[in-house]
Short mmCIF file of C-alpha atoms and ligand atoms in Angstrom, two decimals:
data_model
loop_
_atom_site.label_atom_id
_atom_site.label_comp_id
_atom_site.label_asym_id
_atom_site.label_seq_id
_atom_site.Cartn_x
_atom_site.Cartn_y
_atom_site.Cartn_z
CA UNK A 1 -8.82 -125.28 -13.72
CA UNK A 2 -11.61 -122.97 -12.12
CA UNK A 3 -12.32 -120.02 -14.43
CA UNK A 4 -14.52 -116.89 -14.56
CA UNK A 5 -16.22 -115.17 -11.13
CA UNK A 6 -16.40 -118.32 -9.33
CA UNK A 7 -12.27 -118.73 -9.18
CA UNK A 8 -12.03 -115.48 -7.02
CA UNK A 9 -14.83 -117.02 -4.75
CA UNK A 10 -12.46 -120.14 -4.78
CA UNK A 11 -9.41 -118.28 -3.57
CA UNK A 12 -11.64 -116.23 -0.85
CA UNK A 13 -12.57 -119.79 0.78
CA UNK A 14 -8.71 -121.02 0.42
CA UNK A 15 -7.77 -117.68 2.45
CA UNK A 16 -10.25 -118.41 5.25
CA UNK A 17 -9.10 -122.23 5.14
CA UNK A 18 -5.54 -121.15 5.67
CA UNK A 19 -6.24 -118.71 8.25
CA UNK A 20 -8.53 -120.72 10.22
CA UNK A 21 -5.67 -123.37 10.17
CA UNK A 22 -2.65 -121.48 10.63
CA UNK A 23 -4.05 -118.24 12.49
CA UNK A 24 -3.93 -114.72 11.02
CA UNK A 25 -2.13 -114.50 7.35
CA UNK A 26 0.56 -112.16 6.75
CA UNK A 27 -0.40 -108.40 5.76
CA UNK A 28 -0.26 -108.87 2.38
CA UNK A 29 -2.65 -112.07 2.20
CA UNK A 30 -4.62 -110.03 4.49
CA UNK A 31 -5.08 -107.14 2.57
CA UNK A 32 -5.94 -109.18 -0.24
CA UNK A 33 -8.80 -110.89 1.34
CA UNK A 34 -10.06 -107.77 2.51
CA UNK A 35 -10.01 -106.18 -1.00
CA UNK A 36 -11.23 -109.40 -2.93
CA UNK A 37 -14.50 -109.93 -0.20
CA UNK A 38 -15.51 -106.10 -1.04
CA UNK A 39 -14.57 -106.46 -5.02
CA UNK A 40 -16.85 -109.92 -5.11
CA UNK A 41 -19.27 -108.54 -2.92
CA UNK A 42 -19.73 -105.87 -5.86
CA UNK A 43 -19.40 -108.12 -8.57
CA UNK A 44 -22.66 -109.56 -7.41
CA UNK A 45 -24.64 -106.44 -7.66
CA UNK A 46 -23.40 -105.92 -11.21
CA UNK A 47 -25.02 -107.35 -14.25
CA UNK A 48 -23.97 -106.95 -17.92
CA UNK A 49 -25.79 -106.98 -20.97
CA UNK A 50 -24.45 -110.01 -23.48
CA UNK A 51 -21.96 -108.22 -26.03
CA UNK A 52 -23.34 -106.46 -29.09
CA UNK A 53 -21.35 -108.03 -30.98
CA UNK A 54 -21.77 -111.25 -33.28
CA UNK A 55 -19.08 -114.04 -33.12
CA UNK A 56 -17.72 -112.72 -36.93
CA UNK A 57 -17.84 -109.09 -35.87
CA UNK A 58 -15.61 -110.26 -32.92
CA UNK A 59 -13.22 -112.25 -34.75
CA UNK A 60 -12.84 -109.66 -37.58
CA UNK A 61 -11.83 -107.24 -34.55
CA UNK A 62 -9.45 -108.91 -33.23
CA UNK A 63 -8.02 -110.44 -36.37
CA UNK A 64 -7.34 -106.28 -36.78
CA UNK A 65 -5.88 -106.11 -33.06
CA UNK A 66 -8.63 -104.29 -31.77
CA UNK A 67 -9.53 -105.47 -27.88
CA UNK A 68 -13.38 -105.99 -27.60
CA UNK A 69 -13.94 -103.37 -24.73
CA UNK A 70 -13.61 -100.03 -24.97
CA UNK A 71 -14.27 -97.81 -21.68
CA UNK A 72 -17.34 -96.11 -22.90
CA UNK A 73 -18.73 -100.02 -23.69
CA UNK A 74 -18.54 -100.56 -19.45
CA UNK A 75 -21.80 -101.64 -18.13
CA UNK A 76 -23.36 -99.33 -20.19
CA UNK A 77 -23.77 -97.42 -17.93
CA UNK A 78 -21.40 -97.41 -15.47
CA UNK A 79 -22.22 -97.68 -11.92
CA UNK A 80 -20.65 -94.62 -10.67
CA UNK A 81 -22.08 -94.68 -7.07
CA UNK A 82 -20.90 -97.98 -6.91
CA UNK A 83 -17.54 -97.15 -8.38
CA UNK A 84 -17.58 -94.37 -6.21
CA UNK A 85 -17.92 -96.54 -2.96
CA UNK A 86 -15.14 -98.85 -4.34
CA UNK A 87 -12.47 -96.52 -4.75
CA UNK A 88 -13.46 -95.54 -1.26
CA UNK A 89 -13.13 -98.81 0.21
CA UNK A 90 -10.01 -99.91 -2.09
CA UNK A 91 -8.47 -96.36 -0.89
CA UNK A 92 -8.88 -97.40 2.36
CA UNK A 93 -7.41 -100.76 2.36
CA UNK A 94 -4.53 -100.25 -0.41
CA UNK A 95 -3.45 -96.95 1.83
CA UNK A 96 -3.28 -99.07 4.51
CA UNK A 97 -1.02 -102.01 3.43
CA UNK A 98 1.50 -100.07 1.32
CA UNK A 99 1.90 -97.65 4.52
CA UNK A 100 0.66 -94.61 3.08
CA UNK A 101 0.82 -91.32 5.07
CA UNK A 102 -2.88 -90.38 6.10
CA UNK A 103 -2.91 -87.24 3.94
CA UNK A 104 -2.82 -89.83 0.65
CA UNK A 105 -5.53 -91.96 2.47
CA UNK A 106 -7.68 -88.38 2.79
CA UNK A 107 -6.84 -87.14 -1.28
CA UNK A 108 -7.78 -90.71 -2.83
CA UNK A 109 -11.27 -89.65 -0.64
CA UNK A 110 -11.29 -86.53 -2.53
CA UNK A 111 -11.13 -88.26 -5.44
CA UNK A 112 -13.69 -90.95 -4.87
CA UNK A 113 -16.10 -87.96 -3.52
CA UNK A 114 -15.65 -86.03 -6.51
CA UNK A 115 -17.02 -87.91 -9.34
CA UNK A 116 -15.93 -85.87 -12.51
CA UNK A 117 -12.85 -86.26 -11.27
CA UNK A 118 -13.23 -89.85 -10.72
CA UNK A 119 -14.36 -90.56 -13.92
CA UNK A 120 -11.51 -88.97 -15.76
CA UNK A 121 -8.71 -91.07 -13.70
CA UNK A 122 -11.13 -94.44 -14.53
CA UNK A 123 -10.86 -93.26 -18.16
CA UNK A 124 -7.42 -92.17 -18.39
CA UNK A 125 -6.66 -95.55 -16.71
CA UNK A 126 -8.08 -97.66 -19.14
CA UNK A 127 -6.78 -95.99 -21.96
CA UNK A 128 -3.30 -96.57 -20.79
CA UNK A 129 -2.58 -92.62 -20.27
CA UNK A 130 -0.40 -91.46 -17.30
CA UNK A 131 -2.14 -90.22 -14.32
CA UNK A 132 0.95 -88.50 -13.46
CA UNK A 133 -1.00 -84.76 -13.79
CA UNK A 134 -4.07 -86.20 -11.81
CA UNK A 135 -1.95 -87.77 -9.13
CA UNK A 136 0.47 -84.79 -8.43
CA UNK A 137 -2.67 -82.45 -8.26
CA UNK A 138 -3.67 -84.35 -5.61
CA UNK A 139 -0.46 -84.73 -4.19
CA UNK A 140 0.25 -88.92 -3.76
CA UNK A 141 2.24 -91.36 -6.48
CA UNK A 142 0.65 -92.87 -9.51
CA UNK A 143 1.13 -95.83 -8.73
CA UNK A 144 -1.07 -95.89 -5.37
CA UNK A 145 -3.60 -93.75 -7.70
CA UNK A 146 -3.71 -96.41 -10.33
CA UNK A 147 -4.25 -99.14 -7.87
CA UNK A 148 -6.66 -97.88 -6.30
CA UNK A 149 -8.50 -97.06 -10.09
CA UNK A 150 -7.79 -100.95 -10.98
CA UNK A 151 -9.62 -102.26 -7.70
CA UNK A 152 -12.28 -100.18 -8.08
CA UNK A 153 -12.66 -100.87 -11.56
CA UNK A 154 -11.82 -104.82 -11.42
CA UNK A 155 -15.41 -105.98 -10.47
CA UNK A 156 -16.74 -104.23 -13.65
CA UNK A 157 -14.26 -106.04 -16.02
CA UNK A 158 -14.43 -108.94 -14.64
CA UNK A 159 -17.80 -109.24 -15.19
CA UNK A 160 -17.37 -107.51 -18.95
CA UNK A 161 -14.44 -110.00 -19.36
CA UNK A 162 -16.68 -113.45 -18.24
CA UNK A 163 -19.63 -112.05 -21.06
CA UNK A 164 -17.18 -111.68 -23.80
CA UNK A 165 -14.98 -115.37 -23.06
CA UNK A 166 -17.30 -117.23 -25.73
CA UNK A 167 -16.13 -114.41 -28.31
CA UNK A 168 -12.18 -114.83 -27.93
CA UNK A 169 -10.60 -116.66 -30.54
CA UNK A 170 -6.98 -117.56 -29.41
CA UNK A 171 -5.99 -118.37 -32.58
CA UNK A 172 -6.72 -114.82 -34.24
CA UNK A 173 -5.24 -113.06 -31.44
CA UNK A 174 -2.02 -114.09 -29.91
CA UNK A 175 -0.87 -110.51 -28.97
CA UNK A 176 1.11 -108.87 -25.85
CA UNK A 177 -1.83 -107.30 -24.82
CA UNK A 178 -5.56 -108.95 -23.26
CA UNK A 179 -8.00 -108.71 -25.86
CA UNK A 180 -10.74 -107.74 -24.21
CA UNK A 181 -9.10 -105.01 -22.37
CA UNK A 182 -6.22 -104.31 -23.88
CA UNK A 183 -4.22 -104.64 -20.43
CA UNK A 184 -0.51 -106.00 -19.73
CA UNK A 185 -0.04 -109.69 -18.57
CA UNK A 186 1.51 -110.22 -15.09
CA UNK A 187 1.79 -113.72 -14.90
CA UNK A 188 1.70 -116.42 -17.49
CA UNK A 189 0.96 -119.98 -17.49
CA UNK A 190 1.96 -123.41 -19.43
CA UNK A 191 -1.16 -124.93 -19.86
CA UNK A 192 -1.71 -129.45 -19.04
CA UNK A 193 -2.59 -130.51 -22.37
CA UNK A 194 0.28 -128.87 -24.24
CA UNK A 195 2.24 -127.05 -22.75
CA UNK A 196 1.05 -123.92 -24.19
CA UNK A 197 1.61 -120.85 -22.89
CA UNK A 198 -1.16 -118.06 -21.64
CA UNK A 199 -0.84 -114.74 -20.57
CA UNK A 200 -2.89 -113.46 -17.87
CA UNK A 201 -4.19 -109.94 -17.72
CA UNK A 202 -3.43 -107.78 -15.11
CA UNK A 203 -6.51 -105.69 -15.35
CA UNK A 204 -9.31 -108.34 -16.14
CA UNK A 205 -7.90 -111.90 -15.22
CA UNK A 206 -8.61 -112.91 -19.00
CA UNK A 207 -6.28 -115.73 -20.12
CA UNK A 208 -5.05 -115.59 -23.36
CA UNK A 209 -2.68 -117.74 -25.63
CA UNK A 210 1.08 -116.42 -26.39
CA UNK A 211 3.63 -117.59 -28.52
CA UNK A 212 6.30 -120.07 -26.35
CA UNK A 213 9.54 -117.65 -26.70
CA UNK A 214 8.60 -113.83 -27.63
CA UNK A 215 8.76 -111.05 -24.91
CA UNK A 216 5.44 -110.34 -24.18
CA UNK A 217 5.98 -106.79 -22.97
CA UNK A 218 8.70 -105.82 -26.25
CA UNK A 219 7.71 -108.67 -28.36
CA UNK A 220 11.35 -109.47 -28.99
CA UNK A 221 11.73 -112.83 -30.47
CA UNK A 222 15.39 -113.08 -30.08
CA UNK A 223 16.36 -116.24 -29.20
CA UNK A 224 20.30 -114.47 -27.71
CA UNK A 225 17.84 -111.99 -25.50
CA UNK A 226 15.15 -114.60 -23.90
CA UNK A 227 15.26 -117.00 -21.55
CA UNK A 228 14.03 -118.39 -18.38
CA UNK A 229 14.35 -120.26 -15.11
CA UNK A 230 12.57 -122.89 -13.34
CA UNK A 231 12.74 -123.60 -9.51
CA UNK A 232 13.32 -126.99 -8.12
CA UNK A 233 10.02 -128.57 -8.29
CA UNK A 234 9.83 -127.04 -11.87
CA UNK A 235 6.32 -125.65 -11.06
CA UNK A 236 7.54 -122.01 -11.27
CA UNK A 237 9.36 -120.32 -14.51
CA UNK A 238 10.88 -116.62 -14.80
CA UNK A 239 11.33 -115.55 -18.22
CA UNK A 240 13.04 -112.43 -19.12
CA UNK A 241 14.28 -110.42 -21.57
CA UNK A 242 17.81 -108.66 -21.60
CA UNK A 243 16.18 -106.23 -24.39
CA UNK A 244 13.63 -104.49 -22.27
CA UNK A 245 14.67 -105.79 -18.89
CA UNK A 246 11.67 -107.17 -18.05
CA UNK A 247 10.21 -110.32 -16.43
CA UNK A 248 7.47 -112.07 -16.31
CA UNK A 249 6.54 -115.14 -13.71
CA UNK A 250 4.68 -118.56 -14.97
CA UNK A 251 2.97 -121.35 -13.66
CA UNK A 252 3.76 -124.66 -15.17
CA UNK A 253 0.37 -126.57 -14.74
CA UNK A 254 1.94 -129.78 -15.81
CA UNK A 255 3.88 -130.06 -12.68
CA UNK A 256 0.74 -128.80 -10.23
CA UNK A 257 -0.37 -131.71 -8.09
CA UNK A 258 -2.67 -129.46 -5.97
CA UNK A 259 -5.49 -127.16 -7.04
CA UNK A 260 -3.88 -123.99 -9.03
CA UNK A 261 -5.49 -120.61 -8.66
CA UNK A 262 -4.04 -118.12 -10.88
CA UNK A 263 -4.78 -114.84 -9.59
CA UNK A 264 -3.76 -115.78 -5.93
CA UNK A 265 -0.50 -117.13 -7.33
CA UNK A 266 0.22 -113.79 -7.99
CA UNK A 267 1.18 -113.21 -4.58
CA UNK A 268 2.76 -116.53 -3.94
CA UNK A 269 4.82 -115.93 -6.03
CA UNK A 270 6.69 -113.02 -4.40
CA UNK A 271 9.53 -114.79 -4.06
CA UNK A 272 10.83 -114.79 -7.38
CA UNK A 273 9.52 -111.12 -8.04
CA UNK A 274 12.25 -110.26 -5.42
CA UNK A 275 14.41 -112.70 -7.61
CA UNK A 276 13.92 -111.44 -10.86
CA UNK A 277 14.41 -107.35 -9.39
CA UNK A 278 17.90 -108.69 -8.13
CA UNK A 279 18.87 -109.65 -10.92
CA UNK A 280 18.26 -106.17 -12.50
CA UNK A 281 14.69 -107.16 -14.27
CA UNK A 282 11.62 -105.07 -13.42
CA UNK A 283 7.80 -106.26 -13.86
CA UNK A 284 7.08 -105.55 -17.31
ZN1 ZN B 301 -7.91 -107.55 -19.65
ZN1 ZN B 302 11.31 -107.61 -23.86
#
């Protein structure tokens, strides 16, 4: 399987293959390619220092649950005129595809102009604190704001998230949340060897290992509240969880004949997100 920086310049080239074989892609692929070209485009002006950390100060942190980034820890420090330009373009491009009125287009542009401002939605962000007060100031939804915070920040973790890989420790960890970022999963996979199952951040692609049958957004272990389905090929499973009413889609790499790319699977996936809502689950 094709990790790290080099997996998003895998999926770019599978986009143009498909669209130079089947003509244009639907929106959502489109916008997609759009926002990955100017996110890896970034990623290739950023550089990272290697972690401060030493292998035993890593493990000790995460044997306490502590993730290994913190927001002040980005870059250090951050890029803010780059940052700046990719909440611009992100703005642009998510406003776009989720058919956004033009006035939310023009506020996420106040936003990205104003870089105090900025700064404090990145950090409130990352730190998992609502942006409800930020995003009614400026008039649109949180949930466009925080998209548009996550593309523009996604170049900068990623390349925070490939540095710190040799640190992780799966054994030590095993948690609902990444540990290098301390973001939600949004997909999960069963690895080939085992049968294992990983998490995948939603934030900073990092793949982690999970336990087989716990919630990973409640941590419910119940085995009367879990459960999941698998299509017809038995490539794809839903678990979910009648305690928190969540979901959460999975890969099962066993049953891939054909090259897997996680992050784009995200999309190919849609089907079953529309599955899962129907039956009364919501991403977790
Ligand atoms: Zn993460
Ligand atoms: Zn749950």
């Amino acid at each position: 399987m094709v990790r790290g920086s080099s997996r998003h310049t895998r999926i770019l080239d599978k986009l143009g293959e498909w669209a130079q074989r089947e003509g244009p892609l639907p929106s959502v692929f489109q916008a997609y390619d759009r926002l990955l070209r100017l996110q890896m485009e970034a990623r290739g002006r950023i550089s990272v220092p290697p972690p401060a950390l030493s292998k035993e100060a890593a493990f000790s942190q995460l044997g306490q649950g502590i993730p290994l980034l913190k927001f002040d820890d980005l870059v250090p420090p951050l890029d803010w005129p780059l940052a700046q330009d990719l909440f611009r373009g992100a703005a642009g491009i998510l406003a776009e595809s989720t058919g956004q009125e033009p006035s939310a287009a023009a506020a996420l542009n106040e936003i990205a102009s104003d870089r105090a401002l900025l700064e404090r939605a990145c950090g409130q962000w990352y730190r998992g604190q609502p942006l409800t007060s930020l995003a009614a100031l400026k008039g649109i939804s949180d949930d466009l704001l925080a998209a548009t915070v996550q593309a523009a920040l996604f170049p900068f973790l990623i390349a925070h998230a490939e540095m710190l890989s040799g640190l992780l420790n799966q054994g030590v960890w095993r948690r609902k949340t990444c540990p290098v970022c301390g973001g939600k999963p949004d997909l999960a996979f069963l690895d080939k060897e085992r049968g294992g199952r990983w998490l995948l951040c939603s934030r900073c692609d990092t793949e982690w290992l999970f336990q087989r049958m716990q919630c990973p957004y409640c941590d419910s272990q119940s085995q009367k509240s879990l459960s999941y389905f698998t299509n017809d090929q038995g490539l794809y499973r839903l678990y979910t969880c009648s305690e928190c009413r969540s979901y959460i889609k999975a890969v099962d790499l066993r049953k891939a004949s054909a090259e897997v790319l996680l992050p784009l699977e995200r999309f190919l996936t849609a089907g079953i997100d529309r599955q899962a809502v129907e039956a009364g689950y919501k991403a977790g």
